[in-house]
Short mmCIF file of C-alpha atoms in Angstrom, two decimals:
data_model
loop_
_atom_site.label_atom_id
_atom_site.label_comp_id
_atom_site.label_asym_id
_atom_site.label_seq_id
_atom_site.Cartn_x
_atom_site.Cartn_y
_atom_site.Cartn_z
CA MET F 18 -81.35 33.84 -7.58
CA THR F 19 -78.60 35.75 -5.83
CA ALA F 20 -79.07 39.35 -4.70
CA HIS F 21 -79.74 42.05 -7.28
CA GLY F 22 -77.35 44.82 -8.23
CA GLU F 23 -74.14 42.83 -8.59
CA GLY F 24 -73.02 44.91 -11.58
CA SER F 25 -69.49 44.12 -12.62
CA GLY F 26 -69.54 41.10 -10.32
CA SER F 27 -72.24 39.59 -12.49
CA ALA F 28 -70.16 40.19 -15.61
CA GLY F 29 -67.25 38.35 -14.00
CA ALA F 30 -69.52 35.48 -13.02
CA VAL F 31 -70.94 35.24 -16.55
CA GLU F 32 -67.50 35.09 -18.13
CA ALA F 33 -66.19 32.56 -15.62
CA VAL F 34 -69.19 30.25 -16.00
CA PHE F 35 -69.23 30.61 -19.77
CA ARG F 36 -65.57 29.64 -20.04
CA ILE F 37 -66.24 26.47 -18.06
CA GLU F 38 -69.48 25.56 -19.82
CA GLN F 39 -68.75 26.80 -23.34
CA ALA F 40 -67.77 23.47 -24.87
CA ARG F 41 -70.83 21.67 -23.48
CA ILE F 42 -73.17 24.46 -24.61
CA ILE F 43 -71.74 24.50 -28.14
CA ALA F 44 -71.91 20.71 -28.28
CA ALA F 45 -75.54 20.60 -27.19
CA VAL F 46 -76.56 23.37 -29.59
CA ALA F 47 -74.61 21.84 -32.48
CA ARG F 48 -76.70 18.68 -32.11
CA VAL F 49 -79.78 20.79 -32.87
CA VAL F 50 -78.44 23.03 -35.66
CA ARG F 51 -75.81 20.62 -37.07
CA ASP F 52 -73.26 23.40 -37.63
CA VAL F 53 -70.47 24.20 -35.17
CA GLY F 54 -70.09 27.76 -36.47
CA ILE F 55 -73.76 28.57 -35.88
CA ALA F 56 -73.63 26.73 -32.55
CA GLU F 57 -70.78 28.92 -31.37
CA GLU F 58 -72.68 32.06 -32.42
CA LEU F 59 -75.75 30.95 -30.48
CA ALA F 60 -73.62 30.20 -27.42
CA GLN F 61 -72.22 33.71 -27.68
CA ASP F 62 -75.79 35.04 -27.93
CA ALA F 63 -76.56 33.33 -24.63
CA LEU F 64 -73.48 34.96 -23.11
CA VAL F 65 -74.67 38.39 -24.27
CA ALA F 66 -78.13 37.71 -22.83
CA ALA F 67 -76.59 36.83 -19.48
CA LEU F 68 -74.46 39.98 -19.49
CA GLU F 69 -77.61 42.00 -20.11
CA GLN F 70 -79.93 40.24 -17.65
CA TRP F 71 -77.87 39.04 -14.69
CA PRO F 72 -76.88 42.50 -13.40
CA GLU F 73 -80.63 43.20 -13.03
CA SER F 74 -82.08 39.81 -12.13
CA GLY F 75 -79.10 38.44 -10.22
CA VAL F 76 -76.89 35.42 -10.95
CA PRO F 77 -79.04 32.25 -11.21
CA ASP F 78 -78.57 29.46 -8.70
CA ASN F 79 -77.44 27.26 -11.59
CA PRO F 80 -75.82 29.69 -14.06
CA GLY F 81 -74.50 26.95 -16.34
CA ALA F 82 -77.99 25.50 -16.78
CA TRP F 83 -79.35 29.00 -17.49
CA LEU F 84 -76.82 29.54 -20.27
CA MET F 85 -77.50 26.07 -21.66
CA ALA F 86 -81.27 26.57 -21.69
CA THR F 87 -80.98 30.01 -23.31
CA ALA F 88 -78.64 28.77 -26.06
CA ARG F 89 -80.77 25.70 -26.79
CA ARG F 90 -83.95 27.77 -26.90
CA ARG F 91 -82.37 30.11 -29.46
CA ALA F 92 -81.20 27.11 -31.46
CA ILE F 93 -84.73 25.74 -31.57
CA ASP F 94 -86.07 29.14 -32.57
CA LEU F 95 -83.57 29.25 -35.42
CA VAL F 96 -84.61 25.80 -36.60
CA ARG F 97 -88.26 26.87 -36.49
CA ARG F 98 -87.54 29.91 -38.65
CA ARG F 99 -85.89 27.91 -41.36
CA GLU F 100 -88.31 26.20 -43.67
CA THR F 101 -85.64 23.83 -44.86
CA TYR F 102 -85.31 22.57 -41.28
CA ALA F 103 -89.01 21.72 -40.91
CA ARG F 104 -88.41 18.00 -41.25
CA LYS F 105 -85.51 18.13 -38.83
CA LEU F 106 -87.67 19.97 -36.33
CA ALA F 107 -90.17 17.13 -36.45
CA GLU F 108 -87.38 14.66 -35.77
CA VAL F 109 -86.16 16.64 -32.77
CA GLY F 110 -89.61 16.17 -31.27
CA ARG F 111 -93.04 17.74 -31.07
CA THR F 112 -92.47 18.66 -27.46
CA LEU F 113 -89.92 21.25 -28.54
CA GLU F 114 -92.61 23.12 -30.46
CA ASP F 115 -94.82 23.64 -27.44
CA SER F 116 -92.48 24.13 -24.53
CA ALA F 117 -89.10 25.58 -23.68
CA PRO F 118 -86.29 23.11 -23.08
CA PRO F 119 -85.65 22.09 -19.49
CA PRO F 120 -82.95 24.06 -17.63
CA GLU F 121 -80.75 20.97 -17.77
CA PRO F 122 -80.82 17.87 -19.95
CA ALA F 123 -82.74 15.04 -18.33
CA ASP F 124 -79.82 12.71 -18.86
CA ALA F 125 -76.32 14.00 -18.19
CA ASP F 126 -74.95 11.39 -20.58
CA ASP F 127 -76.66 13.21 -23.44
CA ILE F 128 -74.34 16.16 -22.89
CA ASP F 129 -71.31 13.88 -22.77
CA ASP F 130 -72.37 12.31 -26.06
CA ASP F 131 -72.67 15.78 -27.58
CA LEU F 132 -69.26 16.77 -26.27
CA LEU F 133 -67.70 13.64 -27.74
CA ARG F 134 -69.27 14.45 -31.10
CA LEU F 135 -67.83 17.97 -30.92
CA VAL F 136 -64.35 16.58 -30.22
CA PHE F 137 -64.48 14.40 -33.32
CA VAL F 138 -65.94 17.15 -35.52
CA SER F 139 -63.24 19.63 -34.43
CA CYS F 140 -60.53 17.14 -35.39
CA HIS F 141 -62.03 15.98 -38.69
CA PRO F 142 -59.37 15.04 -41.30
CA VAL F 143 -60.93 17.48 -43.80
CA LEU F 144 -59.10 20.15 -41.77
CA SER F 145 -55.37 20.79 -41.66
CA THR F 146 -53.52 20.04 -38.42
CA GLU F 147 -53.14 23.78 -37.72
CA ALA F 148 -56.88 24.29 -38.24
CA ARG F 149 -57.75 21.34 -35.99
CA VAL F 150 -55.58 22.72 -33.21
CA ALA F 151 -57.02 26.22 -33.49
CA LEU F 152 -60.63 25.02 -33.65
CA THR F 153 -60.16 22.58 -30.77
CA LEU F 154 -58.65 25.27 -28.55
CA ARG F 155 -61.45 27.68 -29.54
CA LEU F 156 -64.44 25.37 -29.10
CA LEU F 157 -63.24 22.91 -26.47
CA GLY F 158 -60.49 24.82 -24.70
CA GLY F 159 -62.49 28.03 -24.54
CA LEU F 160 -59.52 30.15 -25.66
CA THR F 161 -60.04 33.40 -27.54
CA THR F 162 -58.36 33.95 -30.89
CA ASP F 163 -56.00 36.39 -29.18
CA GLU F 164 -55.00 33.77 -26.59
CA ILE F 165 -54.38 31.15 -29.27
CA ALA F 166 -52.37 33.62 -31.33
CA ARG F 167 -50.19 34.54 -28.34
CA ALA F 168 -49.71 30.89 -27.42
CA TYR F 169 -48.49 29.97 -30.90
CA LEU F 170 -46.78 33.30 -31.64
CA VAL F 171 -48.71 33.96 -34.82
CA PRO F 172 -50.77 37.04 -35.74
CA GLU F 173 -54.32 37.07 -34.37
CA PRO F 174 -55.84 37.54 -37.87
CA THR F 175 -54.08 34.33 -38.95
CA VAL F 176 -55.72 32.35 -36.15
CA ALA F 177 -59.09 33.98 -36.78
CA GLN F 178 -58.82 33.08 -40.46
CA ARG F 179 -57.92 29.46 -39.64
CA ILE F 180 -60.97 29.14 -37.39
CA VAL F 181 -63.34 30.74 -39.91
CA ARG F 182 -62.02 28.55 -42.71
CA ALA F 183 -62.26 25.46 -40.51
CA LYS F 184 -65.93 26.11 -39.76
CA ARG F 185 -66.60 26.84 -43.43
CA SER F 186 -64.80 23.66 -44.50
CA LEU F 187 -66.82 21.54 -42.08
CA ALA F 188 -70.08 23.06 -43.31
CA LYS F 189 -69.11 22.73 -46.99
CA ALA F 190 -68.08 19.09 -46.53
CA GLY F 191 -71.33 18.36 -44.72
CA VAL F 192 -69.46 16.73 -41.86
CA PRO F 193 -72.11 14.95 -39.75
CA PHE F 194 -72.33 15.80 -36.07
CA GLU F 195 -71.66 12.28 -34.87
CA VAL F 196 -69.03 9.96 -33.48
CA PRO F 197 -67.67 7.74 -36.26
CA TYR F 198 -67.37 3.98 -35.88
CA GLY F 199 -65.13 1.20 -37.11
CA ALA F 200 -62.05 2.03 -39.14
CA GLU F 201 -63.10 5.67 -39.53
CA ARG F 202 -63.35 6.05 -35.77
CA ASP F 203 -59.87 4.60 -35.28
CA ALA F 204 -58.46 7.05 -37.83
CA ARG F 205 -60.31 10.01 -36.34
CA LEU F 206 -59.39 9.07 -32.77
CA ALA F 207 -55.73 9.14 -33.76
CA SER F 208 -56.26 12.69 -35.04
CA VAL F 209 -58.03 13.74 -31.84
CA LEU F 210 -55.23 12.38 -29.67
CA GLU F 211 -52.59 13.96 -31.89
CA VAL F 212 -54.17 17.41 -31.56
CA ILE F 213 -54.31 17.18 -27.76
CA TYR F 214 -50.71 15.90 -27.71
CA LEU F 215 -49.51 18.78 -29.93
CA VAL F 216 -51.27 21.36 -27.78
CA PHE F 217 -49.64 19.99 -24.63
CA ASN F 218 -46.18 19.78 -26.20
CA GLU F 219 -46.33 23.40 -27.37
CA GLY F 220 -47.15 24.43 -23.81
CA TYR F 221 -44.55 22.12 -22.25
CA SER F 222 -41.65 23.18 -24.43
CA ALA F 223 -42.45 26.22 -26.55
CA THR F 224 -40.91 26.14 -30.00
CA ALA F 225 -40.39 29.90 -30.03
CA GLY F 226 -40.71 33.03 -27.92
CA ASP F 227 -39.38 34.32 -24.62
CA ASP F 228 -40.74 31.60 -22.33
CA LEU F 229 -39.86 27.92 -22.16
CA LEU F 230 -43.30 27.00 -20.79
CA ARG F 231 -46.85 28.08 -21.55
CA PRO F 232 -48.71 26.45 -18.64
CA GLY F 233 -52.12 27.51 -19.96
CA LEU F 234 -51.75 25.28 -23.02
CA CYS F 235 -50.64 22.35 -20.85
CA GLU F 236 -53.67 22.81 -18.60
CA ASP F 237 -56.07 22.99 -21.56
CA ALA F 238 -54.61 19.86 -23.17
CA LEU F 239 -54.66 17.95 -19.89
CA ARG F 240 -58.27 18.96 -19.27
CA LEU F 241 -59.26 17.79 -22.77
CA ALA F 242 -57.46 14.48 -22.24
CA ARG F 243 -59.26 13.92 -18.94
CA VAL F 244 -62.62 14.71 -20.53
CA LEU F 245 -61.90 12.29 -23.36
CA SER F 246 -60.92 9.57 -20.88
CA GLY F 247 -64.28 9.95 -19.20
CA LEU F 248 -66.12 9.87 -22.52
CA MET F 249 -64.21 6.90 -23.97
CA PRO F 250 -63.36 4.67 -20.98
CA LYS F 251 -62.65 1.56 -23.09
CA GLU F 252 -60.01 3.12 -25.37
CA PRO F 253 -56.54 2.26 -23.99
CA GLU F 254 -54.65 4.94 -25.92
CA VAL F 255 -56.99 7.62 -24.56
CA HIS F 256 -56.03 6.63 -21.01
CA ALA F 257 -52.40 6.30 -22.09
CA LEU F 258 -52.31 9.85 -23.45
CA THR F 259 -53.90 11.12 -20.25
CA ALA F 260 -51.28 9.21 -18.27
CA LEU F 261 -48.47 10.72 -20.33
CA LEU F 262 -49.73 14.27 -19.87
CA GLU F 263 -50.35 13.81 -16.12
CA LEU F 264 -46.81 12.50 -15.65
CA GLN F 265 -45.19 15.18 -17.79
CA ALA F 266 -47.20 17.92 -16.09
CA SER F 267 -46.00 16.71 -12.68
CA ARG F 268 -42.55 18.16 -13.47
CA THR F 269 -43.71 21.54 -14.76
CA ALA F 270 -42.95 23.55 -11.59
CA THR F 271 -39.32 22.38 -11.57
CA ARG F 272 -38.49 22.83 -15.27
CA THR F 273 -37.65 26.51 -14.89
CA ALA F 274 -35.91 28.62 -12.26
CA PRO F 275 -37.74 31.60 -10.72
CA ASP F 276 -36.30 33.84 -13.44
CA GLY F 277 -37.57 31.53 -16.21
CA THR F 278 -34.22 29.88 -16.95
CA PRO F 279 -34.62 26.23 -18.03
CA VAL F 280 -33.57 23.59 -15.48
CA LEU F 281 -32.26 20.34 -16.94
CA LEU F 282 -33.82 17.04 -15.81
CA ALA F 283 -30.66 16.07 -13.93
CA ASP F 284 -30.81 19.28 -11.89
CA GLN F 285 -34.52 19.35 -11.07
CA ASN F 286 -35.66 19.21 -7.44
CA ARG F 287 -37.65 15.98 -7.46
CA SER F 288 -39.17 16.69 -4.06
CA ARG F 289 -41.18 19.41 -5.83
CA TRP F 290 -42.60 17.09 -8.47
CA ASP F 291 -46.37 16.94 -8.08
CA ARG F 292 -47.10 13.59 -6.42
CA LEU F 293 -50.84 13.86 -7.06
CA LEU F 294 -50.30 14.19 -10.80
CA ILE F 295 -47.82 11.31 -10.72
CA ARG F 296 -50.35 9.13 -8.93
CA ARG F 297 -53.06 10.10 -11.41
CA GLY F 298 -50.71 9.32 -14.29
CA VAL F 299 -49.79 5.89 -12.96
CA GLU F 300 -53.46 5.09 -12.38
CA ALA F 301 -54.35 6.13 -15.94
CA LEU F 302 -51.50 4.01 -17.31
CA THR F 303 -52.75 1.05 -15.25
CA ARG F 304 -56.24 1.51 -16.72
CA ALA F 305 -54.76 1.54 -20.22
CA SER F 306 -52.80 -1.66 -19.55
CA ALA F 307 -55.83 -3.39 -18.02
CA LEU F 308 -57.76 -2.97 -21.28
CA GLY F 309 -55.29 -5.33 -22.95
CA GLY F 310 -53.63 -5.33 -26.34
CA ALA F 311 -50.16 -4.25 -27.37
CA PRO F 312 -49.10 -0.86 -25.97
CA GLY F 313 -49.55 2.00 -28.43
CA PRO F 314 -47.24 5.00 -28.86
CA TYR F 315 -48.78 7.01 -26.02
CA ALA F 316 -48.64 4.02 -23.66
CA LEU F 317 -44.93 3.56 -24.42
CA GLN F 318 -44.22 7.25 -23.88
CA ALA F 319 -46.23 7.18 -20.65
CA ALA F 320 -44.20 4.17 -19.49
CA ILE F 321 -41.01 6.15 -20.14
CA ALA F 322 -42.39 9.10 -18.16
CA ALA F 323 -43.34 6.70 -15.35
CA CYS F 324 -39.75 5.45 -15.19
CA HIS F 325 -38.57 9.01 -14.62
CA ALA F 326 -41.31 9.67 -12.07
CA GLY F 327 -40.45 6.52 -10.13
CA ALA F 328 -36.74 7.35 -9.74
CA ALA F 329 -35.87 9.03 -6.44
CA THR F 330 -32.79 10.63 -8.03
CA TYR F 331 -31.49 11.19 -11.52
CA GLU F 332 -28.81 8.56 -10.90
CA ASP F 333 -31.47 6.01 -9.88
CA THR F 334 -33.25 6.25 -13.22
CA ASP F 335 -33.67 2.90 -15.00
CA TRP F 336 -32.06 4.05 -18.24
CA ALA F 337 -31.80 0.52 -19.67
CA THR F 338 -35.59 0.13 -19.50
CA ILE F 339 -36.10 3.60 -20.95
CA ALA F 340 -33.74 2.80 -23.84
CA ALA F 341 -35.65 -0.43 -24.50
CA LEU F 342 -38.98 1.42 -24.44
CA TYR F 343 -37.64 3.98 -26.92
CA GLY F 344 -36.55 1.08 -29.12
CA ARG F 345 -40.10 -0.30 -29.10
CA LEU F 346 -41.50 3.17 -29.77
CA ALA F 347 -39.13 3.64 -32.72
CA ALA F 348 -40.25 0.31 -34.18
CA LEU F 349 -43.92 1.25 -33.77
CA THR F 350 -43.70 4.87 -34.98
CA PRO F 351 -40.34 5.47 -36.70
CA SER F 352 -39.11 8.98 -35.99
CA PRO F 353 -35.69 10.68 -35.97
CA VAL F 354 -36.66 12.47 -32.75
CA VAL F 355 -37.50 9.17 -31.04
CA GLU F 356 -34.15 7.76 -32.21
CA LEU F 357 -32.38 10.81 -30.80
CA ASN F 358 -34.09 10.28 -27.45
CA ARG F 359 -33.13 6.61 -27.54
CA ALA F 360 -29.51 7.61 -28.11
CA VAL F 361 -29.62 9.77 -24.96
CA ALA F 362 -31.02 6.87 -22.94
CA VAL F 363 -28.40 4.50 -24.34
CA SER F 364 -25.68 7.00 -23.41
CA MET F 365 -26.91 6.94 -19.81
CA ALA F 366 -27.18 3.15 -19.72
CA ASP F 367 -24.05 2.21 -21.68
CA GLY F 368 -21.89 5.34 -21.66
CA PRO F 369 -21.56 8.50 -23.79
CA GLY F 370 -19.51 6.72 -26.43
CA ALA F 371 -22.37 4.34 -27.23
CA GLY F 372 -24.80 7.24 -27.38
CA LEU F 373 -22.53 9.31 -29.63
CA ALA F 374 -22.19 6.44 -32.07
CA LEU F 375 -25.97 6.28 -32.41
CA VAL F 376 -26.26 10.07 -32.81
CA ASP F 377 -23.56 10.20 -35.49
CA ALA F 378 -25.14 7.29 -37.37
CA LEU F 379 -28.50 9.05 -37.16
CA ALA F 380 -27.07 12.32 -38.48
CA ALA F 381 -25.27 10.55 -41.33
CA GLY F 382 -28.31 8.50 -42.36
CA PRO F 383 -31.57 9.39 -44.13
CA ALA F 384 -32.88 11.01 -40.93
CA GLY F 385 -30.01 13.51 -40.95
CA SER F 386 -31.75 15.83 -43.38
CA ALA F 387 -34.93 15.79 -41.27
CA LEU F 388 -32.92 16.79 -38.20
CA LYS F 389 -30.78 19.35 -40.01
CA GLY F 390 -32.53 22.35 -38.47
CA TYR F 391 -33.44 20.65 -35.19
CA HIS F 392 -31.50 22.33 -32.39
CA LEU F 393 -31.61 19.30 -30.09
CA LEU F 394 -29.37 17.27 -32.41
CA PRO F 395 -26.27 19.46 -31.86
CA SER F 396 -27.37 20.02 -28.25
CA VAL F 397 -27.38 16.28 -27.52
CA ARG F 398 -24.17 15.77 -29.45
CA GLY F 399 -22.53 18.61 -27.49
CA ASP F 400 -23.54 17.02 -24.20
CA LEU F 401 -22.13 13.63 -25.23
CA LEU F 402 -18.86 15.18 -26.45
CA ALA F 403 -18.52 17.12 -23.19
CA ARG F 404 -18.97 13.92 -21.18
CA LEU F 405 -16.23 12.35 -23.30
CA GLY F 406 -13.91 15.28 -22.56
CA ARG F 407 -13.92 16.56 -26.16
CA THR F 408 -14.60 20.11 -25.01
CA GLU F 409 -13.69 22.07 -28.16
CA GLU F 410 -16.05 19.98 -30.28
CA ALA F 411 -18.72 20.16 -27.58
CA ARG F 412 -18.55 23.95 -27.39
CA ALA F 413 -18.96 24.23 -31.17
CA GLU F 414 -22.07 22.02 -31.00
CA PHE F 415 -23.64 24.12 -28.23
CA VAL F 416 -23.01 27.27 -30.27
CA ARG F 417 -24.64 25.64 -33.30
CA ALA F 418 -27.63 24.53 -31.24
CA ALA F 419 -28.08 28.04 -29.83
CA ALA F 420 -28.18 29.45 -33.35
CA LEU F 421 -30.90 26.99 -34.38
CA THR F 422 -33.40 27.33 -31.56
CA ARG F 423 -36.19 29.93 -31.77
CA ASN F 424 -36.83 29.88 -28.03
CA GLU F 425 -34.98 32.66 -26.23
CA ARG F 426 -34.71 30.77 -22.93
CA GLU F 427 -33.17 27.74 -24.60
CA ARG F 428 -30.80 29.92 -26.59
CA THR F 429 -29.53 31.56 -23.41
CA LEU F 430 -29.03 28.18 -21.73
CA LEU F 431 -27.11 26.78 -24.71
CA GLU F 432 -24.91 29.87 -24.95
CA GLU F 433 -24.12 29.55 -21.25
CA ARG F 434 -23.25 25.87 -21.68
CA ALA F 435 -20.93 26.78 -24.55
CA ALA F 436 -19.21 29.39 -22.37
CA ARG F 437 -18.79 26.94 -19.48
CA THR F 438 -17.37 24.15 -21.68
CA ARG F 439 -13.63 24.57 -21.37
#
């Protein structure tokens, strides 16, 4: 134990440790009680116990193990008290009836297995996408409802309601606390990866609000992706998603000026790109490729990000390869947004006229209605028109784009571009 009388220092230590260990504690407890809502409550009980005891007894040498042992002990006590869980208690093991659990699991892999189960339960298809995101950030990201609400610019009661309903839905559906296999696992893994991807994207380019970036969301998503890579080392798309997020995150520091103004890719200071994250991203992409099989959507996006990361200057970018990769991505997962990105790459490889033709065809086709309220469509079109010298048309497109975006930083940038286009 550390010295007694730490007071508020102990409270800070409890909160810091709990934030780091929360997901593992909830996962381990959920294996015993088979209910993520109850597991979270028991984890919170352990936090309260630490806040009460540590100021007097001192911070334990292994605070995470102390919290884990306390939460698991309370879970076992709860199981004991419930007559309907008598059979389950016998399955857990007679040793639990006679002795307290060890301060740490005997096998660290047991915790990892529990954490993997928690990931799949949090992203179960019985929940809506919004509920999956909220529950994942709450249980695995360790965010409070207030933090999630501020990140997604929705009222805190809305987030709290989503989380409560998600837990209730999981309990009502009797979702087993296990990792699925076969076709169900493939379907659930896609959902897990999608949630992590959505969380990162919202942090990387906020859809609304005063800030372009929300670094906290990016960090939480990247941490979840890294954890998943460690838990599922033979899944190529898991490594591919991690690669994509590492590579995208490497540019975060250069995407805004000191005052928060967005900085376009062409104007970013590449010497400030994080080389460690780039190296980690390339290594993760290599691991994904080494596992074989056709590249999935995250592998293709990671390959595009790697092309950007490997270019010393904007002019050195291999736009032809990027355009080809976007073509493969569009064939694999058809999307108007992917087609719009492909048009940008084509404009850089073959000229703005070629890009504009693709954009106009996209807007006139079936995808046009889907992109009707998407501010990047007129923004891209304005850029292409400006490069072609059609300044009046370009200015009108920038004005239209500014009116469509809900992000204040992007709106300011687009209005400035409209003013400069003469």
